[in-house]
Each structure stands twice: as structure tokens, then as C-alpha cells.
mmCIF file of C-alpha atoms and ligand atoms in Angstrom:
data_model
loop_
_atom_site.group_PDB
_atom_site.id
_atom_site.type_symbol
_atom_site.label_atom_id
_atom_site.label_comp_id
_atom_site.label_asym_id
_atom_site.label_seq_id
_atom_site.Cartn_x
_atom_site.Cartn_y
_atom_site.Cartn_z
ATOM 1 C CA MET A 1 5.294 41.659 -0.999
ATOM 2 C CA SER A 2 8.692 41.230 0.611
ATOM 3 C CA GLU A 3 9.424 37.993 2.538
ATOM 4 C CA GLN A 4 9.307 39.781 5.833
ATOM 5 C CA SER A 5 5.884 41.348 5.301
ATOM 6 C CA VAL A 6 4.446 38.335 7.108
ATOM 7 C CA THR A 7 5.632 37.658 10.662
ATOM 8 C CA ARG A 8 4.640 35.569 13.634
ATOM 9 C CA ALA A 9 2.298 38.503 14.560
ATOM 10 C CA THR A 10 0.414 37.921 11.215
ATOM 11 C CA PHE A 11 -0.596 34.486 12.621
ATOM 12 C CA ASN A 12 -2.621 36.103 15.377
ATOM 13 C CA GLU A 13 -4.272 38.461 12.888
ATOM 14 C CA VAL A 14 -5.362 35.974 10.265
ATOM 15 C CA MET A 15 -5.168 32.394 11.561
ATOM 16 C CA LEU A 16 -7.561 30.606 13.979
ATOM 17 C CA PRO A 17 -5.954 30.251 17.436
ATOM 18 C CA ASN A 18 -5.989 26.396 17.564
ATOM 19 C CA TYR A 19 -2.207 26.369 17.207
ATOM 20 C CA ALA A 20 0.349 28.405 19.081
ATOM 21 C CA PRO A 21 3.362 28.292 16.757
ATOM 22 C CA LEU A 22 6.859 29.147 18.038
ATOM 23 C CA GLU A 23 8.232 32.564 17.254
ATOM 24 C CA MET A 24 10.645 31.651 14.365
ATOM 25 C CA ILE A 25 9.202 31.000 10.913
ATOM 26 C CA PRO A 26 11.059 28.410 8.840
ATOM 27 C CA VAL A 27 11.507 29.413 5.226
ATOM 28 C CA ARG A 28 13.948 26.918 3.824
ATOM 29 C CA ALA A 29 15.476 23.664 4.647
ATOM 30 C CA GLN A 30 17.907 20.934 3.449
ATOM 31 C CA GLY A 31 18.494 17.517 4.931
ATOM 32 C CA SER A 32 18.350 18.059 8.692
ATOM 33 C CA HIS A 33 19.034 21.767 8.547
ATOM 34 C CA VAL A 34 16.349 24.401 8.627
ATOM 35 C CA TRP A 35 16.708 28.184 8.133
ATOM 36 C CA ASP A 36 14.350 30.883 9.505
ATOM 37 C CA GLN A 37 13.285 34.333 8.092
ATOM 38 C CA ALA A 38 16.371 35.973 9.628
ATOM 39 C CA GLY A 39 18.651 33.373 8.060
ATOM 40 C CA ARG A 40 19.366 31.608 11.313
ATOM 41 C CA GLU A 41 20.147 27.849 10.953
ATOM 42 C CA TYR A 42 18.603 25.043 13.099
ATOM 43 C CA ILE A 43 19.268 21.339 13.304
ATOM 44 C CA ASP A 44 16.000 19.370 12.953
ATOM 45 C CA PHE A 45 15.456 16.521 15.525
ATOM 46 C CA SER A 46 11.664 16.976 15.058
ATOM 47 C CA GLY A 47 11.215 15.632 11.601
ATOM 48 C CA GLY A 48 7.948 17.588 11.285
ATOM 49 C CA ILE A 49 6.549 15.237 13.880
ATOM 50 C CA ALA A 50 7.920 11.973 12.570
ATOM 51 C CA VAL A 51 6.952 12.979 8.971
ATOM 52 C CA ASN A 52 10.134 13.919 7.139
ATOM 53 C CA CYS A 53 11.641 10.528 7.125
ATOM 54 C CA LEU A 54 14.299 11.445 4.551
ATOM 55 C CA GLY A 55 14.882 14.929 5.905
ATOM 56 C CA HIS A 56 13.983 18.120 4.007
ATOM 57 C CA CYS A 57 14.092 18.405 0.196
ATOM 58 C CA HIS A 58 15.566 14.940 -0.379
ATOM 59 C CA PRO A 59 16.852 14.951 -4.022
ATOM 60 C CA ASP A 60 14.900 11.746 -4.930
ATOM 61 C CA LEU A 61 11.602 13.168 -3.506
ATOM 62 C CA VAL A 62 12.223 16.467 -5.261
ATOM 63 C CA ALA A 63 12.906 14.558 -8.442
ATOM 64 C CA ALA A 64 9.795 12.418 -8.031
ATOM 65 C CA ILE A 65 7.485 15.401 -7.364
ATOM 66 C CA GLN A 66 9.037 17.376 -10.310
ATOM 67 C CA GLU A 67 8.591 14.505 -12.710
ATOM 68 C CA GLN A 68 5.075 13.613 -11.591
ATOM 69 C CA SER A 69 4.019 17.387 -11.435
ATOM 70 C CA GLN A 70 4.614 17.561 -15.189
ATOM 71 C CA LYS A 71 2.477 14.447 -15.977
ATOM 72 C CA LEU A 72 -0.592 14.185 -13.809
ATOM 73 C CA TRP A 73 -1.524 15.664 -10.464
ATOM 74 C CA HIS A 74 -5.113 14.655 -9.770
ATOM 75 C CA VAL A 75 -7.855 12.777 -11.562
ATOM 76 C CA SER A 76 -10.122 11.727 -8.562
ATOM 77 C CA ASN A 77 -11.124 8.119 -7.832
ATOM 78 C CA ILE A 78 -13.512 7.955 -10.880
ATOM 79 C CA TRP A 79 -10.188 6.784 -12.445
ATOM 80 C CA THR A 80 -7.276 4.987 -10.866
ATOM 81 C CA ASN A 81 -3.657 6.063 -11.620
ATOM 82 C CA GLU A 82 -0.278 4.384 -11.958
ATOM 83 C CA PRO A 83 1.587 5.836 -9.010
ATOM 84 C CA ALA A 84 -1.254 4.704 -6.677
ATOM 85 C CA LEU A 85 -1.298 1.197 -8.032
ATOM 86 C CA GLU A 86 2.491 0.951 -7.795
ATOM 87 C CA LEU A 87 2.455 2.204 -4.180
ATOM 88 C CA ALA A 88 -0.307 -0.301 -3.304
ATOM 89 C CA GLN A 89 1.746 -3.159 -4.830
ATOM 90 C CA ARG A 90 4.832 -2.091 -2.806
ATOM 91 C CA LEU A 91 2.913 -2.012 0.474
ATOM 92 C CA VAL A 92 1.160 -5.323 -0.221
ATOM 93 C CA ASN A 93 4.448 -7.033 -1.174
ATOM 94 C CA ALA A 94 6.247 -5.838 1.966
ATOM 95 C CA THR A 95 3.555 -6.479 4.625
ATOM 96 C CA PHE A 96 0.770 -8.900 5.800
ATOM 97 C CA ALA A 97 -1.662 -6.938 3.714
ATOM 98 C CA ASP A 98 -3.557 -8.020 0.496
ATOM 99 C CA LYS A 99 -5.389 -4.734 -0.029
ATOM 100 C CA VAL A 100 -4.853 -0.987 0.518
ATOM 101 C CA PHE A 101 -6.913 2.098 0.707
ATOM 102 C CA PHE A 102 -5.389 5.588 0.391
ATOM 103 C CA CYS A 103 -6.499 8.827 2.010
ATOM 104 C CA ASN A 104 -4.673 12.058 3.041
ATOM 105 C CA SER A 105 -3.824 11.968 6.706
ATOM 106 C CA GLY A 106 -3.526 9.766 9.790
ATOM 107 C CA ALA A 107 -6.937 10.728 11.104
ATOM 108 C CA GLU A 108 -8.550 9.814 7.844
ATOM 109 C CA ALA A 109 -6.692 6.492 7.885
ATOM 110 C CA ASN A 110 -8.015 5.717 11.368
ATOM 111 C CA GLU A 111 -11.461 6.899 10.461
ATOM 112 C CA ALA A 112 -11.472 4.389 7.537
ATOM 113 C CA ALA A 113 -10.087 1.637 9.723
ATOM 114 C CA LEU A 114 -12.752 2.139 12.370
ATOM 115 C CA LYS A 115 -15.532 2.359 9.766
ATOM 116 C CA LEU A 116 -14.300 -0.742 8.115
ATOM 117 C CA ALA A 117 -14.207 -2.630 11.393
ATOM 118 C CA ARG A 118 -17.804 -1.612 12.176
ATOM 119 C CA ARG A 119 -18.978 -2.656 8.723
ATOM 120 C CA TYR A 120 -17.196 -5.963 8.966
ATOM 121 C CA ALA A 121 -18.807 -6.696 12.358
ATOM 122 C CA VAL A 122 -22.322 -5.565 11.155
ATOM 123 C CA ASP A 123 -22.034 -7.732 7.996
ATOM 124 C CA ASN A 124 -20.790 -10.812 9.822
ATOM 125 C CA TYR A 125 -22.312 -10.722 13.287
ATOM 126 C CA GLY A 126 -25.112 -8.078 13.235
ATOM 127 C CA GLU A 127 -25.720 -4.633 14.614
ATOM 128 C CA ASP A 128 -24.971 -5.561 18.258
ATOM 129 C CA LYS A 129 -21.348 -6.091 17.747
ATOM 130 C CA ASP A 130 -20.282 -2.416 17.690
ATOM 131 C CA GLN A 131 -17.959 -1.797 20.644
ATOM 132 C CA ILE A 132 -14.627 -0.260 19.921
ATOM 133 C CA ILE A 133 -11.982 -0.501 22.615
ATOM 134 C CA ALA A 134 -9.154 2.000 22.566
ATOM 135 C CA PHE A 135 -6.628 2.958 25.245
ATOM 136 C CA LYS A 136 -6.254 5.996 27.522
ATOM 137 C CA GLN A 137 -3.351 8.227 26.599
ATOM 138 C CA SER A 138 -3.625 7.127 22.952
ATOM 139 C CA PHE A 139 -3.806 9.387 19.944
ATOM 140 C CA HIS A 140 -5.645 8.612 16.709
ATOM 141 C CA GLY A 141 -6.360 12.008 15.065
ATOM 142 C CA ARG A 142 -8.758 14.801 15.369
ATOM 143 C CA THR A 143 -11.954 13.870 13.538
ATOM 144 C CA LEU A 144 -14.786 13.426 15.999
ATOM 145 C CA PHE A 145 -14.640 9.596 15.654
ATOM 146 C CA THR A 146 -10.853 9.330 16.023
ATOM 147 C CA VAL A 147 -10.596 11.900 18.791
ATOM 148 C CA THR A 148 -13.260 10.024 20.686
ATOM 149 C CA ALA A 149 -11.187 6.873 20.237
ATOM 150 C CA GLY A 150 -8.100 8.634 21.430
ATOM 151 C CA GLY A 151 -7.953 8.470 25.173
ATOM 152 C CA GLN A 152 -7.662 12.158 26.002
ATOM 153 C CA THR A 153 -10.900 13.976 27.016
ATOM 154 C CA SER A 154 -9.187 17.337 26.842
ATOM 155 C CA TYR A 155 -9.126 16.832 22.973
ATOM 156 C CA SER A 156 -12.600 15.243 22.609
ATOM 157 C CA ASP A 157 -14.828 17.051 25.118
ATOM 158 C CA GLY A 158 -16.753 20.255 24.168
ATOM 159 C CA PHE A 159 -17.874 19.283 20.662
ATOM 160 C CA GLY A 160 -21.381 17.970 21.523
ATOM 161 C CA PRO A 161 -22.416 14.369 21.234
ATOM 162 C CA LYS A 162 -19.609 11.869 20.560
ATOM 163 C CA PRO A 163 -19.844 8.722 18.408
ATOM 164 C CA GLY A 164 -20.953 5.970 20.791
ATOM 165 C CA ALA A 165 -19.851 2.461 21.789
ATOM 166 C CA ILE A 166 -16.190 3.440 22.401
ATOM 167 C CA ASP A 167 -14.527 2.398 25.652
ATOM 168 C CA HIS A 168 -11.080 2.900 26.982
ATOM 169 C CA ALA A 169 -8.774 0.380 28.659
ATOM 170 C CA ILE A 170 -5.390 1.156 30.117
ATOM 171 C CA TYR A 171 -2.310 0.788 27.888
ATOM 172 C CA ASN A 172 0.104 -2.070 28.835
ATOM 173 C CA ASP A 173 -2.540 -3.352 31.242
ATOM 174 C CA LEU A 174 -4.052 -6.599 29.868
ATOM 175 C CA GLU A 175 -6.463 -7.060 32.749
ATOM 176 C CA SER A 176 -8.136 -3.724 32.049
ATOM 177 C CA LEU A 177 -8.809 -4.815 28.488
ATOM 178 C CA GLU A 178 -10.030 -8.252 29.640
ATOM 179 C CA ALA A 179 -12.558 -6.456 31.894
ATOM 180 C CA LEU A 180 -14.003 -4.600 28.870
ATOM 181 C CA ILE A 181 -13.827 -6.968 25.983
ATOM 182 C CA SER A 182 -16.675 -9.340 25.054
ATOM 183 C CA ASP A 183 -18.576 -10.774 22.108
ATOM 184 C CA LYS A 184 -19.933 -7.242 21.567
ATOM 185 C CA THR A 185 -16.458 -5.897 20.821
ATOM 186 C CA CYS A 186 -15.968 -5.297 17.104
ATOM 187 C CA ALA A 187 -12.384 -3.877 17.235
ATOM 188 C CA VAL A 188 -9.506 -2.923 19.442
ATOM 189 C CA ILE A 189 -7.405 0.035 18.190
ATOM 190 C CA MET A 190 -4.003 0.608 19.655
ATOM 191 C CA GLU A 191 -0.597 2.177 18.752
ATOM 192 C CA PRO A 192 2.226 -0.417 19.073
ATOM 193 C CA MET A 193 4.129 2.457 20.794
ATOM 194 C CA LEU A 194 2.277 5.449 22.200
ATOM 195 C CA GLY A 195 3.632 8.479 20.288
ATOM 196 C CA GLU A 196 1.845 11.628 21.395
ATOM 197 C CA GLY A 197 0.977 9.842 24.715
ATOM 198 C CA GLY A 198 4.646 9.681 25.851
ATOM 199 C CA VAL A 199 6.788 7.501 23.572
ATOM 200 C CA THR A 200 5.814 4.370 25.493
ATOM 201 C CA PRO A 201 6.288 1.023 23.572
ATOM 202 C CA ALA A 202 3.854 -1.770 24.232
ATOM 203 C CA THR A 203 5.314 -4.629 26.103
ATOM 204 C CA LYS A 204 5.637 -7.852 24.076
ATOM 205 C CA ALA A 205 3.302 -9.683 26.634
ATOM 206 C CA PHE A 206 0.740 -6.973 26.254
ATOM 207 C CA ILE A 207 0.617 -6.786 22.531
ATOM 208 C CA GLU A 208 0.477 -10.636 22.333
ATOM 209 C CA GLY A 209 -2.229 -10.732 24.940
ATOM 210 C CA VAL A 210 -4.287 -8.080 23.052
ATOM 211 C CA ARG A 211 -3.993 -10.278 19.855
ATOM 212 C CA ALA A 212 -5.203 -13.331 21.806
ATOM 213 C CA LEU A 213 -8.208 -11.565 23.260
ATOM 214 C CA CYS A 214 -9.153 -10.226 19.896
ATOM 215 C CA ASP A 215 -9.073 -13.701 18.502
ATOM 216 C CA LYS A 216 -11.089 -15.111 21.386
ATOM 217 C CA TYR A 217 -14.009 -12.534 20.908
ATOM 218 C CA ASN A 218 -13.752 -12.289 17.095
ATOM 219 C CA ALA A 219 -12.790 -8.566 17.336
ATOM 220 C CA LEU A 220 -10.488 -7.020 14.824
ATOM 221 C CA LEU A 221 -7.123 -5.680 15.955
ATOM 222 C CA ILE A 222 -6.223 -2.328 14.468
ATOM 223 C CA PHE A 223 -2.688 -1.067 14.757
ATOM 224 C CA ASP A 224 -2.407 2.699 14.395
ATOM 225 C CA GLU A 225 1.119 2.823 12.802
ATOM 226 C CA VAL A 226 0.738 6.456 11.705
ATOM 227 C CA GLN A 227 3.661 7.542 13.808
ATOM 228 C CA THR A 228 5.578 4.176 14.256
ATOM 229 C CA GLY A 229 5.268 3.091 10.662
ATOM 230 C CA PHE A 230 7.328 3.377 7.498
ATOM 231 C CA GLY A 231 10.737 2.759 9.035
ATOM 232 C CA ARG A 232 10.430 4.906 12.106
ATOM 233 C CA THR A 233 11.363 2.030 14.579
ATOM 234 C CA GLY A 234 13.959 0.332 12.368
ATOM 235 C CA TYR A 235 11.295 -2.013 10.787
ATOM 236 C CA LEU A 236 9.043 -0.920 7.856
ATOM 237 C CA TYR A 237 6.253 -1.325 10.299
ATOM 238 C CA MET A 238 6.515 -1.928 14.092
ATOM 239 C CA TYR A 239 4.204 -4.981 14.121
ATOM 240 C CA GLN A 240 7.129 -6.685 12.358
ATOM 241 C CA ALA A 241 9.333 -6.075 15.400
ATOM 242 C CA TYR A 242 6.774 -7.770 17.702
ATOM 243 C CA GLY A 243 5.820 -10.542 15.261
ATOM 244 C CA VAL A 244 2.134 -9.750 16.021
ATOM 245 C CA VAL A 245 0.033 -9.177 13.011
ATOM 246 C CA PRO A 246 -2.867 -6.817 13.043
ATOM 247 C CA ASP A 247 -6.101 -7.123 10.971
ATOM 248 C CA ILE A 248 -6.037 -3.555 9.859
ATOM 249 C CA LEU A 249 -3.042 -1.170 9.939
ATOM 250 C CA SER A 250 -3.249 2.567 9.507
ATOM 251 C CA THR A 251 -0.288 4.505 8.090
ATOM 252 C CA ALA A 252 0.534 8.190 7.264
ATOM 253 C CA LYS A 253 3.103 10.592 8.551
ATOM 254 C CA SER A 254 6.391 9.240 7.117
ATOM 255 C CA LEU A 255 4.624 7.536 4.184
ATOM 256 C CA GLY A 256 4.746 10.643 2.121
ATOM 257 C CA GLY A 257 8.097 11.979 3.511
ATOM 258 C CA GLY A 258 6.430 15.361 4.009
ATOM 259 C CA PHE A 259 3.670 15.194 1.383
ATOM 260 C CA PRO A 260 0.273 14.460 2.781
ATOM 261 C CA ILE A 261 -0.898 11.013 2.276
ATOM 262 C CA GLY A 262 -2.354 8.172 4.523
ATOM 263 C CA GLY A 263 -3.738 4.725 4.046
ATOM 264 C CA ILE A 264 -4.932 1.445 5.582
ATOM 265 C CA LEU A 265 -3.647 -1.972 4.931
ATOM 266 C CA THR A 266 -5.767 -5.063 5.478
ATOM 267 C CA THR A 267 -6.542 -8.622 4.247
ATOM 268 C CA ASP A 268 -8.874 -9.640 1.363
ATOM 269 C CA GLU A 269 -11.333 -11.220 3.881
ATOM 270 C CA ILE A 270 -11.784 -7.951 5.790
ATOM 271 C CA GLY A 271 -11.227 -5.475 3.034
ATOM 272 C CA LYS A 272 -14.044 -6.857 0.888
ATOM 273 C CA HIS A 273 -16.549 -5.325 3.326
ATOM 274 C CA LEU A 274 -15.545 -1.898 2.200
ATOM 275 C CA LYS A 275 -17.811 -2.429 -0.859
ATOM 276 C CA PHE A 276 -18.213 -0.123 -3.759
ATOM 277 C CA GLY A 277 -19.679 3.205 -2.581
ATOM 278 C CA THR A 278 -19.228 2.621 1.210
ATOM 279 C CA HIS A 279 -16.369 5.088 1.657
ATOM 280 C CA GLY A 280 -14.195 7.439 -0.259
ATOM 281 C CA THR A 281 -12.233 10.708 -0.492
ATOM 282 C CA THR A 282 -11.630 13.101 -3.375
ATOM 283 C CA TYR A 283 -7.789 13.404 -3.118
ATOM 284 C CA GLY A 284 -7.021 10.002 -1.577
ATOM 285 C CA GLY A 285 -4.302 8.134 -3.653
ATOM 286 C CA ASN A 286 -3.721 11.087 -5.896
ATOM 287 C CA PRO A 287 -0.848 10.636 -8.327
ATOM 288 C CA LEU A 288 1.397 13.424 -6.867
ATOM 289 C CA ALA A 289 1.261 12.073 -3.315
ATOM 290 C CA CYS A 290 1.740 8.485 -4.409
ATOM 291 C CA ALA A 291 4.646 9.314 -6.698
ATOM 292 C CA VAL A 292 6.488 10.908 -3.663
ATOM 293 C CA ALA A 293 5.573 7.959 -1.427
ATOM 294 C CA ASN A 294 6.910 5.433 -4.008
ATOM 295 C CA ALA A 295 10.260 7.282 -4.056
ATOM 296 C CA ALA A 296 10.343 7.431 -0.286
ATOM 297 C CA PHE A 297 9.506 3.678 -0.049
ATOM 298 C CA ASP A 298 12.325 2.683 -2.443
ATOM 299 C CA ILE A 299 14.900 4.368 -0.094
ATOM 300 C CA ILE A 300 13.271 3.450 3.251
ATOM 301 C CA ASN A 301 12.558 -0.142 2.637
ATOM 302 C CA THR A 302 16.219 -1.258 2.217
ATOM 303 C CA ASP A 303 18.500 -3.093 4.604
ATOM 304 C CA ALA A 304 20.966 -0.185 4.468
ATOM 305 C CA VAL A 305 18.481 2.407 5.688
ATOM 306 C CA LEU A 306 16.636 0.179 8.154
ATOM 307 C CA SER A 307 19.796 -1.041 9.827
ATOM 308 C CA GLY A 308 21.138 2.468 9.781
ATOM 309 C CA ILE A 309 18.242 3.497 11.863
ATOM 310 C CA GLU A 310 19.382 1.134 14.660
ATOM 311 C CA GLN A 311 22.800 2.625 14.490
ATOM 312 C CA ARG A 312 21.510 6.180 14.767
ATOM 313 C CA GLU A 313 19.263 5.148 17.685
ATOM 314 C CA GLN A 314 22.453 4.004 19.530
ATOM 315 C CA MET A 315 24.044 7.383 18.841
ATOM 316 C CA PHE A 316 20.952 9.226 20.142
ATOM 317 C CA ARG A 317 20.945 7.043 23.305
ATOM 318 C CA GLU A 318 24.610 7.524 23.899
ATOM 319 C CA HIS A 319 24.455 11.269 23.529
ATOM 320 C CA LEU A 320 21.364 11.487 25.830
ATOM 321 C CA GLN A 321 23.032 9.183 28.358
ATOM 322 C CA GLY A 322 26.181 11.329 28.324
ATOM 323 C CA ILE A 323 24.249 14.542 28.874
ATOM 324 C CA ASN A 324 22.207 12.871 31.632
ATOM 325 C CA ASP A 325 25.375 11.573 33.383
ATOM 326 C CA LYS A 326 26.506 15.240 33.649
ATOM 327 C CA TYR A 327 23.248 16.945 34.418
ATOM 328 C CA GLN A 328 20.921 14.279 35.947
ATOM 329 C CA VAL A 329 17.695 15.604 34.291
ATOM 330 C CA PHE A 330 16.171 12.402 32.846
ATOM 331 C CA SER A 331 14.774 9.397 34.624
ATOM 332 C CA GLU A 332 14.597 7.231 31.518
ATOM 333 C CA ILE A 333 15.301 7.180 27.763
ATOM 334 C CA ARG A 334 12.702 5.164 25.984
ATOM 335 C CA GLY A 335 11.206 4.332 22.647
ATOM 336 C CA GLN A 336 12.569 2.439 19.614
ATOM 337 C CA GLY A 337 14.427 3.284 16.486
ATOM 338 C CA LEU A 338 14.313 7.082 15.856
ATOM 339 C CA LEU A 339 11.192 7.690 17.983
ATOM 340 C CA LEU A 340 12.825 8.364 21.279
ATOM 341 C CA GLY A 341 11.603 9.988 24.516
ATOM 342 C CA ALA A 342 13.742 11.431 27.357
ATOM 343 C CA VAL A 343 11.476 11.425 30.394
ATOM 344 C CA VAL A 344 12.316 14.229 32.787
ATOM 345 C CA ASN A 345 12.941 13.227 36.336
ATOM 346 C CA GLU A 346 11.078 14.496 39.462
ATOM 347 C CA ALA A 347 13.196 17.538 39.875
ATOM 348 C CA HIS A 348 12.061 18.736 36.367
ATOM 349 C CA GLN A 349 8.573 17.406 36.312
ATOM 350 C CA GLY A 350 6.287 19.246 33.929
ATOM 351 C CA GLN A 351 9.308 20.949 32.246
ATOM 352 C CA ALA A 352 9.582 19.097 28.935
ATOM 353 C CA ARG A 353 8.483 22.169 27.137
ATOM 354 C CA GLU A 354 11.207 24.285 28.805
ATOM 355 C CA PHE A 355 13.786 21.871 27.419
ATOM 356 C CA MET A 356 12.283 22.177 23.999
ATOM 357 C CA ALA A 357 12.195 26.004 24.171
ATOM 358 C CA ALA A 358 15.793 26.108 25.451
ATOM 359 C CA ALA A 359 16.833 23.864 22.596
ATOM 360 C CA MET A 360 15.288 26.188 20.077
ATOM 361 C CA GLU A 361 17.423 29.095 21.565
ATOM 362 C CA GLN A 362 20.411 26.957 20.910
ATOM 363 C CA GLY A 363 19.463 26.171 17.323
ATOM 364 C CA LEU A 364 17.884 22.718 17.774
ATOM 365 C CA MET A 365 14.347 21.708 16.938
ATOM 366 C CA CYS A 366 12.876 18.846 18.999
ATOM 367 C CA LEU A 367 9.371 17.918 20.357
ATOM 368 C CA VAL A 368 7.583 17.062 23.453
ATOM 369 C CA ALA A 369 5.170 14.273 24.173
ATOM 370 C CA GLY A 370 3.042 15.428 27.111
ATOM 371 C CA ALA A 371 4.438 17.512 29.957
ATOM 372 C CA ASP A 372 7.257 15.258 30.969
ATOM 373 C CA VAL A 373 8.771 13.771 27.742
ATOM 374 C CA VAL A 374 11.171 15.372 25.363
ATOM 375 C CA ARG A 375 10.620 13.599 22.070
ATOM 376 C CA PHE A 376 13.057 13.083 19.160
ATOM 377 C CA ALA A 377 11.849 12.019 15.765
ATOM 378 C CA PRO A 378 14.549 13.116 13.304
ATOM 379 C CA ALA A 379 15.085 12.120 9.719
ATOM 380 C CA LEU A 380 15.745 8.357 9.412
ATOM 381 C CA VAL A 381 18.860 9.082 7.370
ATOM 382 C CA ILE A 382 20.139 11.970 9.515
ATOM 383 C CA ASP A 383 23.874 12.538 9.132
ATOM 384 C CA PRO A 384 25.912 11.421 12.162
ATOM 385 C CA GLN A 385 27.624 14.762 12.113
ATOM 386 C CA ASP A 386 24.272 16.483 12.481
ATOM 387 C CA ILE A 387 23.427 14.257 15.417
ATOM 388 C CA ALA A 388 26.692 15.215 17.130
ATOM 389 C CA GLU A 389 26.148 18.899 16.496
ATOM 390 C CA GLY A 390 22.505 18.704 17.504
ATOM 391 C CA PHE A 391 23.448 17.197 20.875
ATOM 392 C CA ALA A 392 26.202 19.780 21.413
ATOM 393 C CA ARG A 393 23.358 22.335 21.188
ATOM 394 C CA PHE A 394 20.943 20.175 23.273
ATOM 395 C CA GLU A 395 23.646 19.961 25.976
ATOM 396 C CA LYS A 396 23.840 23.785 26.156
ATOM 397 C CA ALA A 397 20.066 23.925 26.389
ATOM 398 C CA VAL A 398 20.014 21.362 29.245
ATOM 399 C CA ALA A 399 22.669 23.342 31.008
ATOM 400 C CA ARG A 400 20.525 26.516 30.683
ATOM 401 C CA VAL A 401 17.503 24.830 32.137
ATOM 402 C CA VAL A 402 19.435 23.386 35.008
ATOM 403 C CA ALA A 403 21.128 26.757 35.732
ATOM 404 C CA ALA A 404 17.698 28.541 35.700
ATOM 405 C CA ASP A 405 16.312 26.419 38.437
HETATM 406 C C1 PLP B 1 -0.198 12.079 14.077
HETATM 407 C C2 PLP B 1 -1.059 10.860 14.480
HETATM 408 C C3 PLP B 1 -2.332 10.607 14.028
HETATM 409 C C4 PLP B 1 -3.052 11.703 13.238
HETATM 410 O O1 PLP B 1 -2.550 11.974 11.921
HETATM 411 P P1 PLP B 1 -2.927 13.282 11.185
HETATM 412 O O2 PLP B 1 -2.165 13.230 9.915
HETATM 413 O O3 PLP B 1 -2.502 14.430 12.007
HETATM 414 O O4 PLP B 1 -4.440 13.242 10.964
HETATM 415 C C5 PLP B 1 -3.016 9.450 14.314
HETATM 416 N N1 PLP B 1 -2.425 8.511 15.035
HETATM 417 C C6 PLP B 1 -1.189 8.652 15.494
HETATM 418 C C7 PLP B 1 -0.556 7.542 16.263
HETATM 419 C C8 PLP B 1 -0.461 9.814 15.236
HETATM 420 O O5 PLP B 1 0.787 9.903 15.768
#
């Protein structure tokens, strides 16, 4: 079979229609450059949705996967393995956590976090303390439990009965949480910055207020750091930027630098309730995934890389500001580190997708977060030259969208 024997049309023939992929099919990539079937080159400001923290095919990750692939791929959790133990040690040493559980994705990490919170409440306070409070506009994954926790009914409706005792407050609105929380609340789950929901950071007052309310009602605070974690905001985890410590933290996306892995971090006191046999996964913490994550960790968790993220954020902001000064298309540039959102102004309401499509035509991959936010989540080590070239292309895309109006 030749390379071109599969095309975008093949997708419609043999794949379920739950995705609507763009026309070009990437076949190869290096750093922040991607090439499609026709050999056309793109600059990648999408990072595989905040996953490829070291860009594509980083030599250290390639070496880690090559080395581990010749030793041991998978044994199941009947046995433990060295890469998983080493990754757990790294995460425990670098965070508030005493204990770690590994799985394969963000949804699975949140599923584990929510199950653990329920178990902890049942064990300590009885069956009645079961309420989970999440926030509208948030995103926690696509299992039925996590999609119900996520605040978007368009994702959670139409699948029959939902898991119960989940309520939604309004993000960055402490009063709305105060109105719902009580002694029946077992956990509050939140993203420190809404990712899919629009690249909206929590205010410091809000996140501190949520912590205080959780303490008052003996509810666990779960930070979903699937998108914000592992260096994305210039901190290993974003809770460190706020100085507000959660009880359970979920992590995935960048953790594996492109290889699927997720996990939760928690304390001894809480973690001990996930007793032997209460939860599990066949692949979770497999040696191959953990070997890649260990290599990614050793690069990301350094002062050089973390402070470099802040410098790159400034470059992104300056470029976006410069383009906006010329074309007046954005009302706000928000976010932190290399998770940034350009909010389209009233004149371009609902057009984020058009900016993304126009960028693709100019050879730049970016993302959206809802109808009004163009989202950027590039490699955390993206070359400044690639940033400049990417924005030269993005400026052309913006000019096209403006001219088409
Ligand atoms: C992407 C994401 C998830 C889901 O992760 P998957 O790996 O797709 O299951 C959960 N929470 C947040 C905040 C995310 O951005």
C-alpha cells in the first residue's frame, strides 16, 4: 500500500463520525514543525492540544522510548516496574503529594480522583456525604462520570441516566459555590485555569476562597491539572503559582510528552482509602509510558525550561498584541505560560474557528477554545525563530479573515 492510499476521505469510510478532522493529514514532524502527505510544512502552535511539551520527536524522548522498548513494555499491575516507581518518586519529590496512581488519560485520572473522593467521604463520614461540585464551562474528560462533572450539557446529554449527586457552580464566582456547598459535599473539582472552556485563569481570591470553603465543610479539593500541569504555565503544576494546595491533583496530557499516560497525586491520609482492589487499570503505569514521562520530567522540571516558558509567553503576547494593534480583532489576550487565548472582539464574535482555518491555510496549526477564543498551546521549548515565523503566518491569516468580512 502506498502512503497516499489513505486520504481524508478514508476517514469518512472507516472511522466513526465523532471527530471531524481537518483536511491535511500529518505524516511526520520534528520539533515545532509538521509535514503533511503532500510534503507541505506547518508550524505547530497546537502542541497536540497541550500534550507535546517538548515538541515532536524530541531526541531524549525518542532515546527513552527506544531504550525501554528493548527492555520491557508491559507487565500489568500484578507486578510493579522500575520506570513507574521512578516516575512516582519524581512527582512526589516535586509536589505536595505523598502518593501517586497511574492511568492512561486525563479522563481516567479524573475518574480515579472522583472515585477516591467518594470513597474517602463514605469511609470517614458515611454514605450521605456524596455531593460533588464542579463548575459550568469546565472540562474533565469524556467518561460518563467525568463528562457529567464537566459543565457542558452538550457533551453529557443523550447518554441515558447520569451519575448522580453532581452539581455545578459558576467559575470565578465564590457566592455561587457558597450557595451549593454544605456538609453533604464530598469534593469540589476545578481546573485552576479553564482550558477547553476558554483559557480563563481562576482569580487568586476565587481559588483561595474555594480552598477555604472546602476546609470549612470537610470537602476534598481536586485540581484538574490535565491541561495546566507539567510545566504548561511556567510552574511544574499551576497550584504552585497560586500557593493553594489541593487534596488530589489529576495530571495527563504533557506528562507523557505525546505518549498516553495520566495519574493522580494525593496525600497518604487520603490515598490510603484507595485500598487494595478498589480501583485499577491494565495499562496504567506501564514501563514504556513511564520511561517517556521520566525523560520528559527531567527536561521540564528545570529552572532553565520553566523560566524559558515565561520568556516565550512574553514573545507570544508581544506578537499577538502587535497583530491586534494593526487589525483590531481581539478584545483580550489571556492565560498563563504557554496556554494562551486570544479572545475575538464583538466584530468577530463566533469566528475563532475561521481564524484557525485561515491559519492552517498559511501553514500554522493552532486551536480554539469555544467559539470566541483562539488558543495557543505550543511546545514549552519552542524555538524563538519558530515563534516569529508562526506569527508571520498568523498575521497573514488574520489579514485574510479581516479582508473577507
Ligand atoms: C484534555 C482534558 C481532560 C481529558 O483528558 P483525556 O486525556 O482526553 O481523557 C480532562 N481535563 C482537562 C482539564 C483537559 O484539558
